[in-house]
Coordinates of C-alpha atoms in Angstrom, one line a residue:
X248 CA -23.0 -25.7 -22.0
X249 CA -21.1 -28.9 -21.8
X250 CA -20.3 -30.7 -18.5
X251 CA -16.6 -30.1 -19.1
X252 CA -17.2 -26.4 -18.7
X253 CA -19.5 -26.5 -15.7
X254 CA -17.8 -29.1 -13.5
X255 CA -17.2 -27.7 -10.0
X256 CA -14.3 -28.3 -7.7
X257 CA -13.5 -26.6 -4.4
X258 CA -9.8 -25.7 -4.9
X259 CA -8.3 -25.4 -8.4
X260 CA -4.7 -26.4 -8.6
X261 CA -3.6 -23.3 -10.5
X262 CA -4.9 -20.0 -11.9
X263 CA -3.6 -18.5 -15.1
X264 CA -2.7 -14.8 -15.0
X265 CA -3.0 -13.1 -18.3
X266 CA -0.9 -10.0 -17.4
X267 CA -2.3 -6.9 -19.1
X268 CA -5.1 -8.2 -21.5
X269 CA -4.8 -6.8 -25.0
X270 CA -1.3 -5.6 -24.5
X271 CA 0.5 -9.0 -24.4
X272 CA 2.7 -8.1 -27.4
X273 CA 4.0 -5.1 -25.4
X274 CA 4.7 -6.9 -22.2
X275 CA 8.5 -6.7 -22.6
X276 CA 8.3 -2.9 -23.1
X277 CA 5.9 -2.4 -20.3
X278 CA 8.2 -4.3 -18.0
X279 CA 10.9 -1.7 -18.4
X280 CA 9.2 1.1 -16.4
X281 CA 7.6 -1.4 -14.0
X282 CA 11.0 -2.9 -13.2
X283 CA 12.7 0.5 -12.9
X284 CA 10.0 1.7 -10.4
X285 CA 10.3 -1.5 -8.4
X286 CA 14.1 -1.2 -8.3
X287 CA 13.8 2.4 -7.1
X288 CA 11.2 1.4 -4.5
X289 CA 13.4 -1.4 -3.1
X290 CA 16.6 0.7 -3.0
X291 CA 14.9 3.7 -1.6
X292 CA 13.0 2.0 1.2
X293 CA 16.0 -0.1 2.3
X294 CA 18.1 3.1 2.3
X295 CA 15.5 4.8 4.6
X296 CA 15.6 1.8 6.9
X297 CA 19.5 1.9 6.9
X298 CA 19.7 5.6 7.6
X299 CA 17.1 5.7 10.4
X300 CA 18.9 2.8 12.1
X301 CA 22.3 4.4 11.8
X302 CA 21.3 8.0 12.7
X303 CA 20.5 8.5 16.5
X304 CA 18.8 11.8 15.9
X305 CA 16.1 10.0 13.8
X306 CA 15.2 7.7 16.6
X307 CA 11.9 9.5 17.3
X308 CA 8.3 8.5 16.7
X309 CA 8.0 10.2 13.3
X310 CA 10.8 8.1 11.8
X311 CA 9.8 4.9 13.5
X312 CA 6.5 5.3 11.7
X313 CA 8.5 6.1 8.5
X314 CA 10.3 2.8 9.0
X315 CA 7.0 1.0 9.3
X316 CA 5.9 2.7 6.1
X317 CA 9.1 1.6 4.3
X318 CA 8.6 -2.1 5.4
X319 CA 4.9 -2.0 4.4
X320 CA 5.9 -0.5 1.0
X321 CA 8.4 -3.3 0.4
X322 CA 5.8 -5.9 1.2
X323 CA 3.2 -4.2 -1.0
X324 CA 5.3 -4.1 -4.1
X325 CA 7.2 -7.4 -3.5
X326 CA 4.0 -9.3 -3.1
X327 CA 3.2 -8.8 -6.8
X328 CA 6.2 -7.6 -8.8
X329 CA 8.3 -10.8 -9.0
X330 CA 5.4 -12.8 -10.4
X331 CA 4.4 -9.9 -12.7
X332 CA 7.9 -9.6 -14.1
X333 CA 8.0 -13.4 -14.7
X334 CA 4.8 -13.0 -16.7
X335 CA 6.3 -10.1 -18.8
X336 CA 9.7 -11.7 -19.3
X337 CA 9.2 -15.5 -19.4
X338 CA 5.4 -15.8 -20.0
X339 CA 5.2 -17.7 -16.7
X340 CA 1.5 -17.3 -16.1
X341 CA 0.5 -20.1 -13.8
X342 CA 0.2 -19.5 -10.1
X343 CA -0.6 -22.1 -7.5
X344 CA -4.0 -21.7 -5.8
X345 CA -2.5 -21.3 -2.3
X346 CA 0.2 -18.9 -3.6
X347 CA -2.6 -16.9 -5.2
X348 CA -4.5 -16.6 -1.8
X349 CA -1.2 -15.8 -0.1
X350 CA -0.5 -13.0 -2.6
X351 CA -4.0 -11.7 -2.2
X352 CA -3.7 -11.6 1.6
X353 CA -0.3 -9.8 1.8
X354 CA -1.3 -7.4 -0.9
X355 CA -4.5 -6.3 0.8
X356 CA -3.1 -6.5 4.3
X357 CA -0.1 -4.3 3.5
X358 CA -2.5 -1.8 1.8
X359 CA -4.7 -1.5 4.9
X360 CA -1.6 -1.3 7.1
X361 CA -0.2 1.5 5.1
X362 CA -3.4 3.5 5.5
X363 CA -3.3 2.9 9.2
X364 CA 0.3 4.1 9.4
X365 CA -0.7 7.4 7.7
X366 CA -3.3 7.8 10.5
X367 CA -0.6 7.1 13.1
X368 CA 1.7 9.7 11.5
X369 CA -1.1 12.3 11.4
X370 CA -1.7 11.7 15.1
X371 CA 2.0 12.1 15.8
X372 CA 2.1 15.4 13.9
X373 CA -1.0 16.5 15.8
X374 CA 0.6 15.9 19.2
X375 CA 3.9 17.4 18.2
X376 CA 2.4 20.6 16.9
X377 CA -0.7 21.1 19.1
X378 CA 0.8 19.8 22.4
X379 CA 4.5 20.1 21.9
X380 CA 5.3 20.0 25.7
X381 CA 3.5 16.6 26.0
X382 CA 4.9 15.1 22.8
X383 CA 7.9 13.3 24.4
X384 CA 5.7 12.1 27.3
X385 CA 2.9 10.9 25.1
X386 CA 4.7 9.4 22.1
X387 CA 7.1 7.2 23.9
X388 CA 8.7 4.1 22.4
X389 CA 6.1 2.0 24.2
X390 CA 3.3 4.0 22.8
X391 CA 4.8 3.8 19.3
X392 CA 5.1 0.0 19.6
X393 CA 1.4 -0.2 20.7
X394 CA 0.2 1.9 17.8
X395 CA 2.3 -0.1 15.4
X396 CA 1.0 -3.4 16.8
X397 CA -2.6 -2.1 16.5
X398 CA -2.0 -1.1 12.9
X399 CA -0.6 -4.6 12.1
X400 CA -3.4 -6.4 13.9
X401 CA -6.1 -4.3 12.3
X402 CA -4.7 -5.0 8.8
X403 CA -4.3 -8.7 9.5
X404 CA -7.7 -9.2 11.0
X405 CA -9.7 -7.1 8.4
X406 CA -8.1 -8.9 5.5
X407 CA -8.3 -12.4 6.9
X408 CA -11.8 -13.1 5.5
X409 CA -10.5 -12.4 1.9
X410 CA -8.6 -15.7 1.5
X411 CA -10.8 -17.6 4.0
X412 CA -14.0 -16.9 2.0
X413 CA -12.2 -17.3 -1.4
X414 CA -10.9 -20.7 -0.4
X415 CA -14.4 -21.9 0.4
X416 CA -16.1 -21.1 -2.9
X417 CA -16.5 -23.9 -5.5
X418 CA -14.8 -23.0 -8.8
X419 CA -15.5 -23.9 -12.4
X420 CA -12.9 -25.2 -14.9
X421 CA -12.4 -21.6 -16.1
X422 CA -9.4 -20.5 -14.1
X423 CA -8.1 -17.6 -16.1
X424 CA -7.6 -14.3 -14.3
X425 CA -7.4 -11.2 -16.6
X426 CA -4.8 -9.5 -14.4
X427 CA -1.2 -9.3 -13.5
X428 CA -1.8 -10.6 -9.9
X429 CA -4.5 -12.3 -7.8
X430 CA -6.8 -9.3 -7.4
X431 CA -9.6 -10.2 -5.0
X432 CA -12.7 -9.5 -7.1
X433 CA -11.1 -11.0 -10.2
X434 CA -10.7 -14.3 -8.4
X435 CA -14.1 -14.2 -6.7
X436 CA -15.8 -13.7 -10.1
X437 CA -14.5 -17.2 -11.2
X438 CA -16.5 -18.9 -8.4
X439 CA -19.6 -20.9 -9.4
X440 CA -21.8 -19.8 -6.5
X441 CA -23.3 -16.7 -4.9
X442 CA -20.3 -14.6 -3.8
X443 CA -22.2 -11.6 -2.6
X444 CA -20.6 -12.0 0.9
X445 CA -17.1 -11.6 -0.6
X446 CA -18.2 -8.7 -2.8
X447 CA -19.9 -6.8 0.0
X448 CA -17.0 -7.3 2.4
X449 CA -14.5 -6.4 -0.3
X450 CA -16.5 -3.2 -0.9
X451 CA -16.5 -2.4 2.8
X452 CA -12.8 -2.8 3.2
X453 CA -12.0 -1.0 -0.1
X454 CA -14.1 2.1 0.8
X455 CA -15.1 2.3 4.4
X456 CA -11.7 1.6 5.9
X457 CA -9.7 4.2 3.8
X458 CA -12.7 6.5 4.2
X459 CA -12.5 6.3 8.0
X460 CA -8.8 6.7 7.9
X461 CA -9.0 9.8 5.7
X462 CA -11.6 11.3 8.1
X463 CA -9.2 10.9 11.1
X464 CA -6.4 12.4 9.0
X465 CA -8.5 15.3 8.0
X466 CA -9.6 16.0 11.5
X467 CA -6.0 15.9 12.7
X468 CA -4.9 18.4 10.0
X469 CA -7.8 20.7 10.7
X470 CA -6.6 20.9 14.3
X471 CA -3.0 21.2 13.2
X472 CA -3.8 24.1 10.8
X473 CA -5.8 25.8 13.5
X474 CA -2.7 25.6 15.8
X475 CA -0.4 26.8 13.0
X476 CA -2.5 29.9 12.2
X477 CA -2.3 30.9 15.9
X478 CA 1.5 31.1 15.8
X479 CA 2.7 34.7 16.1
X480 CA 5.0 35.0 13.0
X481 CA 4.9 34.0 9.4
X482 CA 8.3 32.2 9.7
X483 CA 7.1 30.2 12.6
X484 CA 4.0 29.2 10.7
X485 CA 5.9 28.2 7.6
X486 CA 8.6 26.2 9.6
X487 CA 5.9 24.3 11.5
X488 CA 3.9 23.5 8.4
X489 CA 7.1 22.4 6.7
X490 CA 7.3 19.5 9.1
X491 CA 4.0 18.2 7.7
X492 CA 4.7 18.6 4.0
X493 CA 6.3 15.2 3.5
X494 CA 3.5 13.4 5.3
X495 CA 0.9 15.3 3.2
X496 CA 2.7 14.4 -0.1
X497 CA 2.9 10.8 0.9
X498 CA -0.8 10.7 1.8
X499 CA -1.9 12.1 -1.6
X500 CA 0.5 9.8 -3.4
X501 CA -1.1 6.8 -1.7
X502 CA -4.8 7.6 -1.5
X503 CA -5.4 9.2 -5.0
X504 CA -4.3 6.1 -7.0
X505 CA -6.1 3.7 -4.5
X506 CA -9.4 5.6 -4.7
X507 CA -9.1 6.1 -8.5
X508 CA -8.3 2.4 -9.0
X509 CA -11.2 1.2 -6.8
X510 CA -13.7 3.5 -8.5
X511 CA -12.5 2.6 -12.0
X512 CA -12.6 -1.2 -11.3
X513 CA -16.1 -1.2 -9.7
X514 CA -17.9 1.5 -11.7
X515 CA -15.9 2.1 -14.9
X516 CA -17.6 -0.7 -16.8
X517 CA -17.1 1.1 -20.1
X518 CA -13.4 1.5 -19.5
X519 CA -11.0 -0.9 -21.4
X520 CA -9.8 -3.8 -19.3
X521 CA -6.2 -3.1 -20.0
X522 CA -6.7 0.4 -18.5
X523 CA -8.2 -1.2 -15.4
X524 CA -5.2 -3.5 -14.9
X525 CA -2.7 -0.7 -15.6
X526 CA -4.2 1.6 -13.1
X527 CA -4.3 -1.2 -10.5
X528 CA -0.6 -1.7 -10.9
X529 CA 0.2 2.0 -10.6
X530 CA -0.9 2.2 -7.0
X531 CA 1.3 -0.9 -6.1
X532 CA 4.4 0.8 -7.5
X533 CA 4.1 4.6 -7.4
X534 CA 3.7 5.1 -3.6
X535 CA 6.5 2.7 -2.6
X536 CA 8.7 4.4 -5.2
X537 CA 7.9 8.0 -4.3
X538 CA 7.7 7.8 -0.5
X539 CA 11.5 7.4 0.0
X540 CA 12.1 10.2 -2.5
X541 CA 9.6 12.5 -0.8
X542 CA 11.1 12.0 2.7
X543 CA 14.7 12.0 1.3
X544 CA 14.2 15.4 -0.2
X545 CA 12.4 16.9 2.7
X546 CA 14.4 15.5 5.6
X547 CA 17.8 17.2 6.4
X548 CA 19.3 14.3 8.2
X549 CA 18.4 11.8 5.4
X550 CA 19.9 14.2 2.8
X551 CA 23.0 14.5 4.9
X552 CA 23.4 10.7 5.1
X553 CA 22.7 10.2 1.4
X554 CA 25.4 12.8 0.6
X555 CA 27.9 11.0 2.9
X556 CA 27.1 7.7 1.2
X557 CA 27.6 9.1 -2.3
X558 CA 30.8 10.9 -1.3
X559 CA 32.2 7.8 0.4
X560 CA 31.5 5.7 -2.6
X561 CA 33.0 8.3 -4.9
X562 CA 36.1 8.4 -2.7

């Protein structure tokens, strides 16, 4: 191999994002559903934030957590979509090294935060159903703020080693990333050194953290279901369980694509690269798009406000 291909340097000036490898000719067509989902996600999450702010009856812990979820979804999708669309529409594939690390950080940080918010919402449902008389005393605004701060700090600290380690590795002159965004492992693979620390830590965050969160959510819902089955009437059981349906739908919408994407990327070596990249993009767009729809359909106050907004515009 020639020296020109093996020369090392610590920080490359730019990386080249290929988009979806093998489907470059279809980028324009692929951008249509991606752009549509992103527009729905932005409109839906801003609508949730607006309605919760304006409706006093929604100023309770469950909807404060929903607002945190909406903000996290906006960060999750916006950290990648503008650059992705610029690749699809304008073939603008270059991304600055620091911008790449920033994108990587906010992407992973918001993903970990979203997982933590689902745990917080599960705890809120547990207290509301299993200890209803203590709910208002326990889940005060101060407590909600502390939980939200803990979720943010956990995400910020856990993901901090990603860009810190990635920035330290020496890179070769090959700076092409076969992806639509700066995916952590795709960047690490370009380094010209032993990157097992990054790989092992990335594996830990990708599997252990969501696994632990899913465990706490599962325990919460086991206790919730036990309390629901103890209610005297079927109507009471259905009504109580109905308060958890939106949360459960949002959980499945988030975790299933994340787990499937992680397993496919790390163990699906015989799967086409374009499929890897497409699946990785699904979990960045589908949960932020569906969460406002799920809560909009299931929440009476939100449906009422949406109806008022539509009626007012029509008038």
